[in-house]
Amino acid sequence: MPIVEAHVLEGYAPEAKRRLVAALTDAVRFVVPAPDEAITVMLHEHAAANYARGGVTRSPAPALPDPAELVLAYLRAMEARDLATAQGMLGDGFAMVFPGTGPMTTLAELVAWAKDRYRFVTKTYEAVEAFPAGGAAVVYTRGTLAGEWPDGTAFSGIRFIDRFEVTGGLITRQDVWNDLGEVRPR
């Protein structure tokens, strides 16, 4: 029965602590074949006034946003064509690759590329999965696409998978796979 103890400075919101406990439980389950109820995680909070590093009293760093929620907010903004909001969620060096494209680095490039492919697209999500990977968070979304072709004909039920990298609370990469090209009218 694995027991994990973590020490944190006071000041984190209950939701941030809940996310930390869930992430630590997932980390244990990734290595040890234990059911959730067999994994104990204990957070020990310490007053910031009783903590110093390098002889300097420190405050806790703010918790990063939930990467899955960040990605879903970005996708909602993109679907609503609120490009200014979506842009604010992107980090330095952002790049995205869609089927049949090389890397694009601006949302304007994506909009220009997509205008001849479809009028609009909406997504229905079957799953959103997030996990840490080498200093970044990786978020996968998968489900189906619906929308309209340029001629106004509706489409639906088209599979997609999006993979995002989130670093420092901002999206730095998006890779997209879907079957639009397979069913697109010629």
mmCIF file of C-alpha atoms in Angstrom:
data_model
loop_
_atom_site.group_PDB
_atom_site.id
_atom_site.type_symbol
_atom_site.label_atom_id
_atom_site.label_comp_id
_atom_site.label_asym_id
_atom_site.label_seq_id
_atom_site.Cartn_x
_atom_site.Cartn_y
_atom_site.Cartn_z
ATOM 1 C CA MET A 1 0.000 0.000 0.000
ATOM 2 C CA PRO A 2 1.929 3.098 -1.241
ATOM 3 C CA ILE A 3 2.042 6.180 0.969
ATOM 4 C CA VAL A 4 3.189 9.499 -0.483
ATOM 5 C CA GLU A 5 3.887 12.551 1.656
ATOM 6 C CA ALA A 6 4.376 15.997 0.133
ATOM 7 C CA HIS A 7 5.219 19.254 1.866
ATOM 8 C CA VAL A 8 3.814 22.520 0.497
ATOM 9 C CA LEU A 9 3.712 26.086 1.714
ATOM 10 C CA GLU A 10 0.370 27.398 2.928
ATOM 11 C CA GLY A 11 -1.577 29.449 0.468
ATOM 12 C CA TYR A 12 -2.652 27.042 -2.243
ATOM 13 C CA ALA A 13 -6.362 26.955 -2.994
ATOM 14 C CA PRO A 14 -8.279 23.751 -2.246
ATOM 15 C CA GLU A 15 -8.658 23.049 -5.988
ATOM 16 C CA ALA A 16 -4.878 23.262 -6.514
ATOM 17 C CA LYS A 17 -4.322 20.864 -3.620
ATOM 18 C CA ARG A 18 -6.961 18.485 -5.015
ATOM 19 C CA ARG A 19 -5.170 18.515 -8.394
ATOM 20 C CA LEU A 20 -1.825 17.853 -6.683
ATOM 21 C CA VAL A 21 -3.203 14.880 -4.736
ATOM 22 C CA ALA A 22 -4.788 13.473 -7.923
ATOM 23 C CA ALA A 23 -1.516 13.912 -9.861
ATOM 24 C CA LEU A 24 0.506 12.195 -7.135
ATOM 25 C CA THR A 25 -1.999 9.326 -7.047
ATOM 26 C CA ASP A 26 -1.729 8.978 -10.833
ATOM 27 C CA ALA A 27 2.089 9.021 -10.607
ATOM 28 C CA VAL A 28 2.039 6.135 -8.135
ATOM 29 C CA ARG A 29 -0.470 4.168 -10.227
ATOM 30 C CA PHE A 30 1.762 4.651 -13.280
ATOM 31 C CA VAL A 31 4.456 2.546 -11.565
ATOM 32 C CA VAL A 32 2.748 0.503 -8.849
ATOM 33 C CA PRO A 33 -0.236 -1.736 -9.651
ATOM 34 C CA ALA A 34 -2.380 -0.401 -6.808
ATOM 35 C CA PRO A 35 -6.035 0.606 -6.893
ATOM 36 C CA ASP A 36 -6.857 4.214 -5.942
ATOM 37 C CA GLU A 37 -8.187 3.241 -2.520
ATOM 38 C CA ALA A 38 -4.833 1.616 -1.662
ATOM 39 C CA ILE A 39 -2.814 4.787 -2.385
ATOM 40 C CA THR A 40 -2.497 7.289 0.441
ATOM 41 C CA VAL A 41 -1.358 10.839 -0.295
ATOM 42 C CA MET A 42 -0.764 13.267 2.559
ATOM 43 C CA LEU A 43 -0.102 16.969 2.063
ATOM 44 C CA HIS A 44 1.666 18.734 4.894
ATOM 45 C CA GLU A 45 1.251 22.501 4.838
ATOM 46 C CA HIS A 46 3.828 24.810 6.329
ATOM 47 C CA ALA A 47 3.476 28.501 7.122
ATOM 48 C CA ALA A 48 5.410 30.614 4.625
ATOM 49 C CA ALA A 49 6.769 32.686 7.530
ATOM 50 C CA ASN A 50 8.590 29.567 8.772
ATOM 51 C CA TYR A 51 10.305 28.906 5.454
ATOM 52 C CA ALA A 52 13.396 30.380 3.852
ATOM 53 C CA ARG A 53 15.591 29.359 0.946
ATOM 54 C CA GLY A 54 18.983 30.995 0.613
ATOM 55 C CA GLY A 55 18.256 32.887 3.815
ATOM 56 C CA VAL A 56 15.258 34.608 2.232
ATOM 57 C CA THR A 57 11.654 34.011 3.301
ATOM 58 C CA ARG A 58 9.671 32.873 0.299
ATOM 59 C CA SER A 59 6.024 32.761 -0.681
ATOM 60 C CA PRO A 60 4.576 29.846 -2.611
ATOM 61 C CA ALA A 61 4.483 30.159 -6.374
ATOM 62 C CA PRO A 62 0.972 30.400 -7.772
ATOM 63 C CA ALA A 63 -0.459 27.118 -8.986
ATOM 64 C CA LEU A 64 -0.430 26.607 -12.746
ATOM 65 C CA PRO A 65 -3.803 26.449 -14.470
ATOM 66 C CA ASP A 66 -5.255 23.010 -15.083
ATOM 67 C CA PRO A 67 -3.805 22.197 -18.539
ATOM 68 C CA ALA A 68 -6.930 20.316 -19.649
ATOM 69 C CA GLU A 69 -9.147 23.270 -18.722
ATOM 70 C CA LEU A 70 -6.751 25.671 -20.466
ATOM 71 C CA VAL A 71 -6.878 23.618 -23.685
ATOM 72 C CA LEU A 72 -10.687 23.366 -23.578
ATOM 73 C CA ALA A 73 -10.968 27.135 -23.043
ATOM 74 C CA TYR A 74 -8.644 27.682 -26.017
ATOM 75 C CA LEU A 75 -10.691 25.353 -28.223
ATOM 76 C CA ARG A 76 -13.940 27.080 -27.161
ATOM 77 C CA ALA A 77 -12.405 30.467 -28.029
ATOM 78 C CA MET A 78 -11.263 29.151 -31.418
ATOM 79 C CA GLU A 79 -14.702 27.681 -32.152
ATOM 80 C CA ALA A 80 -16.276 31.068 -31.296
ATOM 81 C CA ARG A 81 -13.609 32.779 -33.476
ATOM 82 C CA ASP A 82 -12.508 34.798 -30.445
ATOM 83 C CA LEU A 83 -8.963 34.861 -31.733
ATOM 84 C CA ALA A 84 -7.786 37.528 -29.262
ATOM 85 C CA THR A 85 -8.740 35.348 -26.287
ATOM 86 C CA ALA A 86 -7.223 32.250 -27.910
ATOM 87 C CA GLN A 87 -4.003 34.161 -28.704
ATOM 88 C CA GLY A 88 -3.648 35.075 -25.023
ATOM 89 C CA MET A 89 -3.395 31.363 -24.181
ATOM 90 C CA LEU A 90 -0.410 30.763 -26.471
ATOM 91 C CA GLY A 91 3.204 30.789 -25.356
ATOM 92 C CA ASP A 92 6.361 31.942 -27.069
ATOM 93 C CA GLY A 93 7.378 29.720 -29.958
ATOM 94 C CA PHE A 94 3.846 28.358 -30.416
ATOM 95 C CA ALA A 95 3.505 26.049 -33.425
ATOM 96 C CA MET A 96 0.626 23.986 -34.764
ATOM 97 C CA VAL A 97 0.463 21.301 -37.420
ATOM 98 C CA PHE A 98 -2.765 20.223 -39.112
ATOM 99 C CA PRO A 99 -3.233 17.445 -41.669
ATOM 100 C CA GLY A 100 -1.508 18.446 -44.880
ATOM 101 C CA THR A 101 0.343 21.450 -43.438
ATOM 102 C CA GLY A 102 3.751 22.283 -42.185
ATOM 103 C CA PRO A 103 4.084 24.166 -38.905
ATOM 104 C CA MET A 104 1.938 27.289 -38.576
ATOM 105 C CA THR A 105 2.837 29.828 -35.903
ATOM 106 C CA THR A 106 -0.117 32.234 -35.942
ATOM 107 C CA LEU A 107 -3.852 31.821 -35.648
ATOM 108 C CA ALA A 108 -4.244 34.026 -38.732
ATOM 109 C CA GLU A 109 -2.347 31.377 -40.740
ATOM 110 C CA LEU A 110 -4.743 28.704 -39.498
ATOM 111 C CA VAL A 111 -7.844 30.748 -40.355
ATOM 112 C CA ALA A 112 -6.504 31.499 -43.860
ATOM 113 C CA TRP A 113 -5.636 27.817 -44.432
ATOM 114 C CA ALA A 114 -9.049 26.593 -43.204
ATOM 115 C CA LYS A 115 -11.263 29.050 -45.132
ATOM 116 C CA ASP A 116 -11.323 26.902 -48.282
ATOM 117 C CA ARG A 117 -11.743 23.649 -46.340
ATOM 118 C CA TYR A 118 -14.920 24.371 -44.322
ATOM 119 C CA ARG A 119 -17.221 27.195 -43.189
ATOM 120 C CA PHE A 120 -17.078 26.183 -39.553
ATOM 121 C CA VAL A 121 -16.300 23.222 -37.321
ATOM 122 C CA THR A 122 -17.566 22.234 -33.889
ATOM 123 C CA LYS A 123 -16.201 19.473 -31.696
ATOM 124 C CA THR A 124 -17.869 16.862 -29.540
ATOM 125 C CA TYR A 125 -15.403 15.483 -27.002
ATOM 126 C CA GLU A 126 -15.231 11.812 -26.090
ATOM 127 C CA ALA A 127 -12.192 12.260 -23.838
ATOM 128 C CA VAL A 128 -9.731 14.841 -22.561
ATOM 129 C CA GLU A 129 -6.549 13.402 -21.040
ATOM 130 C CA ALA A 130 -3.668 15.310 -19.465
ATOM 131 C CA PHE A 131 -0.351 14.137 -18.053
ATOM 132 C CA PRO A 132 3.148 15.462 -17.344
ATOM 133 C CA ALA A 133 5.894 14.837 -19.876
ATOM 134 C CA GLY A 134 9.395 16.217 -19.584
ATOM 135 C CA GLY A 135 8.647 19.609 -18.073
ATOM 136 C CA ALA A 136 5.457 20.176 -20.048
ATOM 137 C CA ALA A 137 1.887 19.015 -19.710
ATOM 138 C CA VAL A 138 0.545 16.996 -22.627
ATOM 139 C CA VAL A 139 -3.189 17.161 -23.270
ATOM 140 C CA TYR A 140 -5.038 14.965 -25.737
ATOM 141 C CA THR A 141 -8.589 15.713 -26.831
ATOM 142 C CA ARG A 142 -10.480 13.289 -29.024
ATOM 143 C CA GLY A 143 -13.952 13.014 -30.402
ATOM 144 C CA THR A 144 -15.887 13.957 -33.511
ATOM 145 C CA LEU A 145 -16.202 17.010 -35.739
ATOM 146 C CA ALA A 146 -19.362 18.524 -37.198
ATOM 147 C CA GLY A 147 -19.792 21.588 -39.363
ATOM 148 C CA GLU A 148 -20.344 22.807 -42.895
ATOM 149 C CA TRP A 149 -18.338 22.403 -46.066
ATOM 150 C CA PRO A 150 -17.710 25.569 -48.112
ATOM 151 C CA ASP A 151 -20.846 24.853 -50.225
ATOM 152 C CA GLY A 152 -23.064 24.822 -47.099
ATOM 153 C CA THR A 153 -23.469 21.038 -46.909
ATOM 154 C CA ALA A 154 -23.419 19.748 -43.341
ATOM 155 C CA PHE A 155 -21.026 17.098 -42.086
ATOM 156 C CA SER A 156 -20.746 15.274 -38.760
ATOM 157 C CA GLY A 157 -19.221 12.260 -37.069
ATOM 158 C CA ILE A 158 -15.680 12.863 -38.349
ATOM 159 C CA ARG A 159 -12.995 11.567 -35.978
ATOM 160 C CA PHE A 160 -10.294 13.839 -34.568
ATOM 161 C CA ILE A 161 -7.430 13.796 -32.092
ATOM 162 C CA ASP A 162 -5.652 16.952 -30.934
ATOM 163 C CA ARG A 163 -2.401 16.835 -28.962
ATOM 164 C CA PHE A 164 -1.276 19.922 -27.055
ATOM 165 C CA GLU A 165 1.845 20.795 -25.100
ATOM 166 C CA VAL A 166 1.408 23.283 -22.260
ATOM 167 C CA THR A 167 4.471 24.905 -20.716
ATOM 168 C CA GLY A 168 4.366 27.452 -17.925
ATOM 169 C CA GLY A 169 0.577 27.642 -18.147
ATOM 170 C CA LEU A 170 0.526 28.469 -21.896
ATOM 171 C CA ILE A 171 -0.021 26.339 -25.004
ATOM 172 C CA THR A 172 3.217 25.928 -26.957
ATOM 173 C CA ARG A 173 2.291 23.232 -29.495
ATOM 174 C CA GLN A 174 -0.798 21.774 -31.141
ATOM 175 C CA ASP A 175 -0.822 18.724 -33.409
ATOM 176 C CA VAL A 176 -4.089 17.752 -35.093
ATOM 177 C CA TRP A 177 -5.173 14.506 -36.727
ATOM 178 C CA ASN A 178 -8.610 14.056 -38.290
ATOM 179 C CA ASP A 179 -10.460 12.345 -41.119
ATOM 180 C CA LEU A 180 -11.716 15.539 -42.827
ATOM 181 C CA GLY A 181 -9.539 14.864 -45.858
ATOM 182 C CA GLU A 182 -10.958 11.354 -46.172
ATOM 183 C CA VAL A 183 -14.593 12.498 -46.402
ATOM 184 C CA ARG A 184 -14.205 15.972 -47.888
ATOM 185 C CA PRO A 185 -16.180 16.434 -51.126
ATOM 186 C CA ARG A 186 -13.963 16.968 -54.151
#
